[in-house]
């Protein structure tokens, strides 16, 4: 059985903390009459060539940092469901407030 979901909303959140801000993306999907949320966290990855073999006169390689959204494992997505986009959004914001002790 193939399940089709419609992506109905995408929200980006940034939580400022003294070190590096946390960036989250909330995607809200609709399947039948149920709305569900998927949470991603933005992470920085330093990319290196796998088999780099520099010649003597080669300049140093540039730093290649990539910002990539990965699935967040700390927010329980099983709680992110509801009958509307607003219901899912509110549940997600409550989860962020519980984790970071900050108002959104």
JSON list of C-alpha atoms in Angstrom, two decimals:
[
{"chain": "A", "resi": 1, "resn": "UNK", "atom": "CA", "xyz": [0.00, 0.00, 0.00]},
{"chain": "A", "resi": 2, "resn": "UNK", "atom": "CA", "xyz": [1.35, 3.41, -0.97]},
{"chain": "A", "resi": 3, "resn": "UNK", "atom": "CA", "xyz": [0.61, 6.30, 1.37]},
{"chain": "A", "resi": 4, "resn": "UNK", "atom": "CA", "xyz": [0.61, 9.77, -0.12]},
{"chain": "A", "resi": 5, "resn": "UNK", "atom": "CA", "xyz": [1.08, 12.81, 2.11]},
{"chain": "A", "resi": 6, "resn": "UNK", "atom": "CA", "xyz": [0.85, 16.43, 1.13]},
{"chain": "A", "resi": 7, "resn": "UNK", "atom": "CA", "xyz": [3.48, 18.84, 2.46]},
{"chain": "A", "resi": 8, "resn": "UNK", "atom": "CA", "xyz": [1.27, 21.73, 3.58]},
{"chain": "A", "resi": 9, "resn": "UNK", "atom": "CA", "xyz": [3.64, 23.94, 5.59]},
{"chain": "A", "resi": 10, "resn": "UNK", "atom": "CA", "xyz": [7.31, 24.48, 6.39]},
{"chain": "A", "resi": 11, "resn": "UNK", "atom": "CA", "xyz": [8.45, 26.61, 9.34]},
{"chain": "A", "resi": 12, "resn": "UNK", "atom": "CA", "xyz": [12.01, 27.53, 10.30]},
{"chain": "A", "resi": 13, "resn": "UNK", "atom": "CA", "xyz": [12.87, 28.26, 13.94]},
{"chain": "A", "resi": 14, "resn": "UNK", "atom": "CA", "xyz": [16.05, 29.62, 15.44]},
{"chain": "A", "resi": 15, "resn": "UNK", "atom": "CA", "xyz": [16.79, 29.35, 19.16]},
{"chain": "A", "resi": 16, "resn": "UNK", "atom": "CA", "xyz": [19.53, 31.78, 20.17]},
{"chain": "A", "resi": 17, "resn": "UNK", "atom": "CA", "xyz": [21.98, 30.39, 22.72]},
{"chain": "A", "resi": 18, "resn": "UNK", "atom": "CA", "xyz": [25.36, 31.88, 23.73]},
{"chain": "A", "resi": 19, "resn": "UNK", "atom": "CA", "xyz": [27.47, 29.47, 21.64]},
{"chain": "A", "resi": 20, "resn": "UNK", "atom": "CA", "xyz": [25.79, 28.70, 18.32]},
{"chain": "A", "resi": 21, "resn": "UNK", "atom": "CA", "xyz": [22.09, 29.18, 17.65]},
{"chain": "A", "resi": 22, "resn": "UNK", "atom": "CA", "xyz": [20.03, 26.04, 17.11]},
{"chain": "A", "resi": 23, "resn": "UNK", "atom": "CA", "xyz": [18.12, 25.98, 13.83]},
{"chain": "A", "resi": 24, "resn": "UNK", "atom": "CA", "xyz": [15.11, 23.73, 13.37]},
{"chain": "A", "resi": 25, "resn": "UNK", "atom": "CA", "xyz": [12.76, 23.07, 10.48]},
{"chain": "A", "resi": 26, "resn": "UNK", "atom": "CA", "xyz": [9.22, 21.84, 11.04]},
{"chain": "A", "resi": 27, "resn": "UNK", "atom": "CA", "xyz": [7.53, 20.22, 8.06]},
{"chain": "A", "resi": 28, "resn": "UNK", "atom": "CA", "xyz": [3.81, 19.60, 8.39]},
{"chain": "A", "resi": 29, "resn": "UNK", "atom": "CA", "xyz": [2.22, 16.92, 6.23]},
{"chain": "A", "resi": 30, "resn": "UNK", "atom": "CA", "xyz": [-1.44, 16.11, 5.66]},
{"chain": "A", "resi": 31, "resn": "UNK", "atom": "CA", "xyz": [-2.68, 12.57, 5.15]},
{"chain": "A", "resi": 32, "resn": "UNK", "atom": "CA", "xyz": [-6.45, 12.22, 4.95]},
{"chain": "A", "resi": 33, "resn": "UNK", "atom": "CA", "xyz": [-7.62, 14.53, 7.77]},
{"chain": "A", "resi": 34, "resn": "UNK", "atom": "CA", "xyz": [-4.58, 14.08, 10.04]},
{"chain": "A", "resi": 35, "resn": "UNK", "atom": "CA", "xyz": [-1.70, 16.56, 10.17]},
{"chain": "A", "resi": 36, "resn": "UNK", "atom": "CA", "xyz": [1.72, 15.33, 11.30]},
{"chain": "A", "resi": 37, "resn": "UNK", "atom": "CA", "xyz": [5.04, 17.05, 11.91]},
{"chain": "A", "resi": 38, "resn": "UNK", "atom": "CA", "xyz": [8.59, 16.11, 10.95]},
{"chain": "A", "resi": 39, "resn": "UNK", "atom": "CA", "xyz": [11.47, 17.91, 12.69]},
{"chain": "A", "resi": 40, "resn": "UNK", "atom": "CA", "xyz": [14.92, 18.57, 11.28]},
{"chain": "A", "resi": 41, "resn": "UNK", "atom": "CA", "xyz": [17.91, 20.24, 12.95]},
{"chain": "A", "resi": 42, "resn": "UNK", "atom": "CA", "xyz": [20.52, 22.16, 10.99]},
{"chain": "A", "resi": 43, "resn": "UNK", "atom": "CA", "xyz": [24.06, 20.86, 11.50]},
{"chain": "A", "resi": 44, "resn": "UNK", "atom": "CA", "xyz": [27.42, 21.94, 10.15]},
{"chain": "A", "resi": 45, "resn": "UNK", "atom": "CA", "xyz": [29.63, 19.32, 8.55]},
{"chain": "A", "resi": 46, "resn": "UNK", "atom": "CA", "xyz": [33.22, 19.83, 7.42]},
{"chain": "A", "resi": 47, "resn": "UNK", "atom": "CA", "xyz": [33.74, 18.09, 4.09]},
{"chain": "A", "resi": 48, "resn": "UNK", "atom": "CA", "xyz": [37.10, 16.57, 3.15]},
{"chain": "A", "resi": 49, "resn": "UNK", "atom": "CA", "xyz": [38.12, 14.74, 0.00]},
{"chain": "A", "resi": 50, "resn": "UNK", "atom": "CA", "xyz": [38.37, 11.02, 0.60]},
{"chain": "A", "resi": 51, "resn": "UNK", "atom": "CA", "xyz": [41.58, 10.33, -1.32]},
{"chain": "A", "resi": 52, "resn": "UNK", "atom": "CA", "xyz": [43.22, 13.74, -1.66]},
{"chain": "A", "resi": 53, "resn": "UNK", "atom": "CA", "xyz": [46.80, 13.48, -2.97]},
{"chain": "A", "resi": 54, "resn": "UNK", "atom": "CA", "xyz": [48.27, 16.98, -3.08]},
{"chain": "A", "resi": 55, "resn": "UNK", "atom": "CA", "xyz": [51.24, 17.82, -5.27]},
{"chain": "A", "resi": 56, "resn": "UNK", "atom": "CA", "xyz": [54.18, 19.72, -3.77]},
{"chain": "A", "resi": 57, "resn": "UNK", "atom": "CA", "xyz": [53.06, 23.14, -4.97]},
{"chain": "A", "resi": 58, "resn": "UNK", "atom": "CA", "xyz": [49.34, 22.73, -4.33]},
{"chain": "A", "resi": 59, "resn": "UNK", "atom": "CA", "xyz": [47.66, 25.42, -2.31]},
{"chain": "A", "resi": 60, "resn": "UNK", "atom": "CA", "xyz": [45.88, 24.26, 0.83]},
{"chain": "A", "resi": 61, "resn": "UNK", "atom": "CA", "xyz": [42.38, 23.05, 0.23]},
{"chain": "A", "resi": 62, "resn": "UNK", "atom": "CA", "xyz": [39.60, 25.50, 1.06]},
{"chain": "A", "resi": 63, "resn": "UNK", "atom": "CA", "xyz": [37.48, 24.73, 4.08]},
{"chain": "A", "resi": 64, "resn": "UNK", "atom": "CA", "xyz": [34.23, 23.22, 2.88]},
{"chain": "A", "resi": 65, "resn": "UNK", "atom": "CA", "xyz": [31.54, 23.56, 5.50]},
{"chain": "A", "resi": 66, "resn": "UNK", "atom": "CA", "xyz": [28.06, 22.40, 4.62]},
{"chain": "A", "resi": 67, "resn": "UNK", "atom": "CA", "xyz": [24.91, 23.26, 6.52]},
{"chain": "A", "resi": 68, "resn": "UNK", "atom": "CA", "xyz": [22.60, 20.28, 6.30]},
{"chain": "A", "resi": 69, "resn": "UNK", "atom": "CA", "xyz": [19.20, 19.59, 7.83]},
{"chain": "A", "resi": 70, "resn": "UNK", "atom": "CA", "xyz": [19.17, 16.19, 9.55]},
{"chain": "A", "resi": 71, "resn": "UNK", "atom": "CA", "xyz": [16.26, 14.46, 11.27]},
{"chain": "A", "resi": 72, "resn": "UNK", "atom": "CA", "xyz": [16.13, 15.57, 14.91]},
{"chain": "A", "resi": 73, "resn": "UNK", "atom": "CA", "xyz": [16.19, 12.73, 17.43]},
{"chain": "A", "resi": 74, "resn": "UNK", "atom": "CA", "xyz": [15.42, 14.70, 20.60]},
{"chain": "A", "resi": 75, "resn": "UNK", "atom": "CA", "xyz": [11.90, 15.86, 19.81]},
{"chain": "A", "resi": 76, "resn": "UNK", "atom": "CA", "xyz": [9.40, 13.01, 19.83]},
{"chain": "A", "resi": 77, "resn": "UNK", "atom": "CA", "xyz": [7.57, 13.28, 16.50]},
{"chain": "A", "resi": 78, "resn": "UNK", "atom": "CA", "xyz": [4.90, 10.86, 17.71]},
{"chain": "A", "resi": 79, "resn": "UNK", "atom": "CA", "xyz": [3.50, 13.79, 19.72]},
{"chain": "A", "resi": 80, "resn": "UNK", "atom": "CA", "xyz": [3.36, 16.08, 16.69]},
{"chain": "A", "resi": 81, "resn": "UNK", "atom": "CA", "xyz": [-0.05, 15.37, 15.24]},
{"chain": "A", "resi": 82, "resn": "UNK", "atom": "CA", "xyz": [-3.39, 17.13, 15.19]},
{"chain": "A", "resi": 83, "resn": "UNK", "atom": "CA", "xyz": [-6.43, 18.17, 13.22]},
{"chain": "A", "resi": 84, "resn": "UNK", "atom": "CA", "xyz": [-4.83, 21.37, 11.89]},
{"chain": "A", "resi": 85, "resn": "UNK", "atom": "CA", "xyz": [-1.52, 22.97, 11.01]},
{"chain": "A", "resi": 86, "resn": "UNK", "atom": "CA", "xyz": [-1.85, 25.25, 14.04]},
{"chain": "A", "resi": 87, "resn": "UNK", "atom": "CA", "xyz": [-2.30, 22.30, 16.41]},
{"chain": "A", "resi": 88, "resn": "UNK", "atom": "CA", "xyz": [0.93, 20.67, 15.21]},
{"chain": "A", "resi": 89, "resn": "UNK", "atom": "CA", "xyz": [2.77, 24.00, 15.28]},
{"chain": "A", "resi": 90, "resn": "UNK", "atom": "CA", "xyz": [1.65, 24.68, 18.86]},
{"chain": "A", "resi": 91, "resn": "UNK", "atom": "CA", "xyz": [2.78, 21.23, 20.05]},
{"chain": "A", "resi": 92, "resn": "UNK", "atom": "CA", "xyz": [6.18, 21.75, 18.44]},
{"chain": "A", "resi": 93, "resn": "UNK", "atom": "CA", "xyz": [6.61, 25.17, 20.02]},
{"chain": "A", "resi": 94, "resn": "UNK", "atom": "CA", "xyz": [5.75, 23.68, 23.44]},
{"chain": "A", "resi": 95, "resn": "UNK", "atom": "CA", "xyz": [8.43, 21.03, 22.91]},
{"chain": "A", "resi": 96, "resn": "UNK", "atom": "CA", "xyz": [11.00, 23.72, 22.08]},
{"chain": "A", "resi": 97, "resn": "UNK", "atom": "CA", "xyz": [10.01, 25.74, 25.15]},
{"chain": "A", "resi": 98, "resn": "UNK", "atom": "CA", "xyz": [10.40, 22.65, 27.36]},
{"chain": "A", "resi": 99, "resn": "UNK", "atom": "CA", "xyz": [13.86, 21.92, 25.96]},
{"chain": "A", "resi": 100, "resn": "UNK", "atom": "CA", "xyz": [15.27, 25.46, 25.96]},
{"chain": "A", "resi": 101, "resn": "UNK", "atom": "CA", "xyz": [13.17, 27.13, 28.69]},
{"chain": "A", "resi": 102, "resn": "UNK", "atom": "CA", "xyz": [12.42, 30.06, 26.39]},
{"chain": "A", "resi": 103, "resn": "UNK", "atom": "CA", "xyz": [9.30, 31.70, 25.03]},
{"chain": "A", "resi": 104, "resn": "UNK", "atom": "CA", "xyz": [8.66, 31.58, 21.30]}
]
